[in-house]
Short mmCIF file of C-alpha atoms in Angstrom, two decimals:
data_model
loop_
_atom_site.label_atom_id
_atom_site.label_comp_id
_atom_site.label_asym_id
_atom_site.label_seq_id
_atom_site.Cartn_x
_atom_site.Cartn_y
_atom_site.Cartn_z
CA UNK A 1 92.77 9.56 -0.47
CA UNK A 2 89.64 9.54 -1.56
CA UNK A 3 86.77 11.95 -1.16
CA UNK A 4 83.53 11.26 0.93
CA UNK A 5 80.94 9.06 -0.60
CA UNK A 6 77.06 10.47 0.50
CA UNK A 7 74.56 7.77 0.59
CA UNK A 8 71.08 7.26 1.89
CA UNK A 9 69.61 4.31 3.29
CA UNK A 10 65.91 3.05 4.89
CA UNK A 11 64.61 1.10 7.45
CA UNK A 12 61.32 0.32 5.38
CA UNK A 13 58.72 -1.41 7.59
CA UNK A 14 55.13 -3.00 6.49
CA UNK A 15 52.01 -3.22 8.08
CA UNK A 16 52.80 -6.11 9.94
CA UNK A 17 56.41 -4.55 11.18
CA UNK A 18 58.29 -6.74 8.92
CA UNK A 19 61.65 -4.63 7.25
CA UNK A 20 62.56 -4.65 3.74
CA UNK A 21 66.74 -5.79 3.10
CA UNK A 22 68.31 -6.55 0.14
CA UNK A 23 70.90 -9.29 -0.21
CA UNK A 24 73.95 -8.01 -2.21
CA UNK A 25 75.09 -10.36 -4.50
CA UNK A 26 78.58 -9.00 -5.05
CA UNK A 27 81.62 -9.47 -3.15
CA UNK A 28 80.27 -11.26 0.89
CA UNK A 29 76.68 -11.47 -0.21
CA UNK A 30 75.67 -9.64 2.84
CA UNK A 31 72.10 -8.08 3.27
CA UNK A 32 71.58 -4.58 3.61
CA UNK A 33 69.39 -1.65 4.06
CA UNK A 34 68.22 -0.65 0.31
CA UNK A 35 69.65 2.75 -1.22
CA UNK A 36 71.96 4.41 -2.95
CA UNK A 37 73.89 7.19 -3.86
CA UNK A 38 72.82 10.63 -3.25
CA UNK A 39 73.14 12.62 -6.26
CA UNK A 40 74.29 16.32 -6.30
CA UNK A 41 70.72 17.89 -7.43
CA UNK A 42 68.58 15.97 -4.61
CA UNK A 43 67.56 15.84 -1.25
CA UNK A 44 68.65 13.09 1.17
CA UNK A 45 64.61 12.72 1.55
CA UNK A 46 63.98 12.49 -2.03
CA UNK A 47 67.22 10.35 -2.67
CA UNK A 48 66.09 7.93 -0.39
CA UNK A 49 62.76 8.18 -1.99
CA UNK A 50 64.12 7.26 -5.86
CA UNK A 51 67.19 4.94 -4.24
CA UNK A 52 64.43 2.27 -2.39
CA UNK A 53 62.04 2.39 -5.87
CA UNK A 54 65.07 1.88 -8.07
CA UNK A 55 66.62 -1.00 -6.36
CA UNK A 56 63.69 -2.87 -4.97
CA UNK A 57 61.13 -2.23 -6.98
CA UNK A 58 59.33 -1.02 -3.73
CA UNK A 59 57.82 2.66 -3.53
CA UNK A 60 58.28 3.95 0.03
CA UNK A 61 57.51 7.17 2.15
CA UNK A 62 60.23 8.65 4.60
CA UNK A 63 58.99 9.17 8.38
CA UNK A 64 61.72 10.38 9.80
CA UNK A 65 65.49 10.50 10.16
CA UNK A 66 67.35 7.57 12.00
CA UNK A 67 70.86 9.16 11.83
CA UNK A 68 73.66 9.43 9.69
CA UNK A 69 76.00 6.32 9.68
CA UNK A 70 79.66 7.14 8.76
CA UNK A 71 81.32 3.52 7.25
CA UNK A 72 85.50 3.65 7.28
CA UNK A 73 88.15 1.11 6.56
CA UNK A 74 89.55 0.44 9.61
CA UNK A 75 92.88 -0.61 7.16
CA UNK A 76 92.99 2.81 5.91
CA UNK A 77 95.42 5.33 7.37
CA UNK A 78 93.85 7.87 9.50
CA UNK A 79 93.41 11.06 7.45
CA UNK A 80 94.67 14.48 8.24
CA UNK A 81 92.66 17.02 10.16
CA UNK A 82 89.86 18.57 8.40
CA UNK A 83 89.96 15.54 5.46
CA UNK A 84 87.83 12.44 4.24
CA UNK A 85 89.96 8.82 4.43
CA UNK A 86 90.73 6.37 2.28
CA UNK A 87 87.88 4.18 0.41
CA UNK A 88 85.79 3.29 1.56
CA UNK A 89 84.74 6.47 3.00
CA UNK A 90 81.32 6.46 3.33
CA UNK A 91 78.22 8.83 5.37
CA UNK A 92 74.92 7.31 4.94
CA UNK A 93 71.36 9.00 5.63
CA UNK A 94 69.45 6.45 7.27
CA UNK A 95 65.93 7.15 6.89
CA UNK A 96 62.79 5.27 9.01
CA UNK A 97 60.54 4.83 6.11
CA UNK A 98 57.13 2.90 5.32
CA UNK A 99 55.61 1.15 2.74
CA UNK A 100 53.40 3.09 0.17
CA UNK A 101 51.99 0.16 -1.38
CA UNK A 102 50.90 -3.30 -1.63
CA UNK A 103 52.84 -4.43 -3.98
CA UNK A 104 56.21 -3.52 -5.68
CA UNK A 105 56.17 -0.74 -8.20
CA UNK A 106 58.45 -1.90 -10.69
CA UNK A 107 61.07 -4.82 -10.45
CA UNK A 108 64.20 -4.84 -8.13
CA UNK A 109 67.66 -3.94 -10.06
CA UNK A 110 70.19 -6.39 -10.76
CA UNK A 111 71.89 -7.61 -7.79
CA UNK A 112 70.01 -7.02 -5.38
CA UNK A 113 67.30 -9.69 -3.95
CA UNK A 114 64.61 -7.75 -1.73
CA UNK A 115 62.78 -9.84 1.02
CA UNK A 116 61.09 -8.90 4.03
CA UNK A 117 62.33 -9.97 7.46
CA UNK A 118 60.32 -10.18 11.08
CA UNK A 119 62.68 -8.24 13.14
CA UNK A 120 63.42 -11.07 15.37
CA UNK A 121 64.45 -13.11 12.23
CA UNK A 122 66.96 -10.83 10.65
CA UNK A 123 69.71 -12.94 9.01
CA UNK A 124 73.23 -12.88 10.60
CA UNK A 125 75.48 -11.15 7.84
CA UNK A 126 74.64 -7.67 7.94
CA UNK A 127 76.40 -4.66 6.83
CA UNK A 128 77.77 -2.61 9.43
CA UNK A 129 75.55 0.32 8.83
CA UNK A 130 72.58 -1.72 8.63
CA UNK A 131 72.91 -3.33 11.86
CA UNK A 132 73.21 -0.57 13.75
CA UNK A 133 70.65 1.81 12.34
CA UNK A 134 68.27 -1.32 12.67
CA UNK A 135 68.91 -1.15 16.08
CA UNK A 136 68.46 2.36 16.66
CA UNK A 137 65.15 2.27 14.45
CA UNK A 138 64.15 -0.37 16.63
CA UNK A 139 64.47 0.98 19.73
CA UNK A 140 62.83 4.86 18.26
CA UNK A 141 66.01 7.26 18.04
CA UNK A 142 66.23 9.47 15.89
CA UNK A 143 68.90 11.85 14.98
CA UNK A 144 71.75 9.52 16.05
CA UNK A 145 75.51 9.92 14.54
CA UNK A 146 77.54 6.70 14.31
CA UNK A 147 80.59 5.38 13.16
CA UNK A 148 80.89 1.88 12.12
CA UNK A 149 83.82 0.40 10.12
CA UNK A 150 83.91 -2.04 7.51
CA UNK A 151 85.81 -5.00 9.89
CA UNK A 152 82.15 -5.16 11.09
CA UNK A 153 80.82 -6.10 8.39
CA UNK A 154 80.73 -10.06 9.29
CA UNK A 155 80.82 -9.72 13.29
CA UNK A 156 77.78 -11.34 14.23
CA UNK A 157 75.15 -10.07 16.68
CA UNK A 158 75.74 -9.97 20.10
CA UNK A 159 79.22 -11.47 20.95
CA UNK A 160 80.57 -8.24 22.49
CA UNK A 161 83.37 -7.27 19.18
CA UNK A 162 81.36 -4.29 17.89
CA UNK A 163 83.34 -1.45 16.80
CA UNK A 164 80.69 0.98 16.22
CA UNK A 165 80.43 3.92 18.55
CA UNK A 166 77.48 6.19 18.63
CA UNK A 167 78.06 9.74 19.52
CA UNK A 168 75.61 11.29 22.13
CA UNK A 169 74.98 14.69 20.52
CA UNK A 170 71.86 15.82 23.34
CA UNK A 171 75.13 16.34 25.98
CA UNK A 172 77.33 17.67 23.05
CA UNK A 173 78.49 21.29 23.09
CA UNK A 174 77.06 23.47 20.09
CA UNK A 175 80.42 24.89 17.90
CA UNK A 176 78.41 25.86 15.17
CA UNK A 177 76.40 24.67 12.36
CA UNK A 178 76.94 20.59 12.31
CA UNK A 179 80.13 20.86 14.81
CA UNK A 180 80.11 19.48 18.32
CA UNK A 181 82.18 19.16 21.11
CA UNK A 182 81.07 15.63 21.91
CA UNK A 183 82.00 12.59 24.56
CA UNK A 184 81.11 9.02 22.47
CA UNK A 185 79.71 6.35 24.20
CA UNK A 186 80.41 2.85 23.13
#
């Protein structure tokens, strides 16, 4: 087992509403939201911040918070109560962010190949995570928890296979800090 992998994300729009992916060129050579890693002495707000500059070059400010995205093997065994599952095991801040410049402030990092997209033109292989927090950003939620899993990763738009779930926390019952009693909704 393997322990939980935090990561932050952003749904970077420009003037014109165009968003910012970056095509991966390991492994499927899917495009995905940039970001990173969040590192044990930042914020998710100023991870996101550093995570967007470092891999596309691209200086950005947050607006707001999307939702958190939770990406799972669906291979993986299911973990015991109270623990993180097998790799990948991954929660992702996804932040609505904008633009904070006209052009890129440095160059993108290896491996990843930045481009800007009209949201009706988005290109078919999308990570899990990024398709649905596009969608969400899209359509203006904010604080949204979802769980997506990596079989996702190359279902295409629209043909009714979607695993992800989101979780409705504004019927939820309050437990305490960050625990819910909650129904999900598919």
């Amino acid at each position: 087992m393997s322990p939980l992998t935090w990561a932050v994300a952003a749904v970077v729009t420009d003037g014109s509403g165009r968003l910012l992916l970056c095509r991966r060129s390991e492994g499927a050579r899917r495009w995905g939201l940039p970001g990173g890693r969040l590192r044990h002495d930042e914020s998710p707000a100023d991870a996101v911040v550093r995570a967007v500059r470092t891999e596309t070059g691209w200086a950005v400010a947050p607006v707001d918070l999307v939702g958190l995205y939770r990406v799972t093997d669906p291979q993986a065994p299911s973990p015991p109560a109270g623990r993180c599952g097998g790799r990948p095991d991954v929660l992702v801040h996804v932040f609505r962010a904008e633009r904070a410049g006209a052009e890129p402030a440095g160059d993108p990092v290896a491996g990843c190949l930045p481009r800007w997209w009209p949201p009706q033109e988005l290109p078919d292989v999308l990570t899990p995570a990024t398709r649905a927090a596009v969608a969400d950003a899209l359509a203006g939620r904010a604080g949204v928890l979802r769980h997506t899993t990596a079989a996702d990763a190359l279902t295409p738009p629209g043909d009714g296979q979607s695993r992800s779930r989101m979780i409705d926390t504004s019927s939820a019952k309050w437990r305490g800090p960050g625990v819910y009693d909650h129904a999900s909704s598919a």
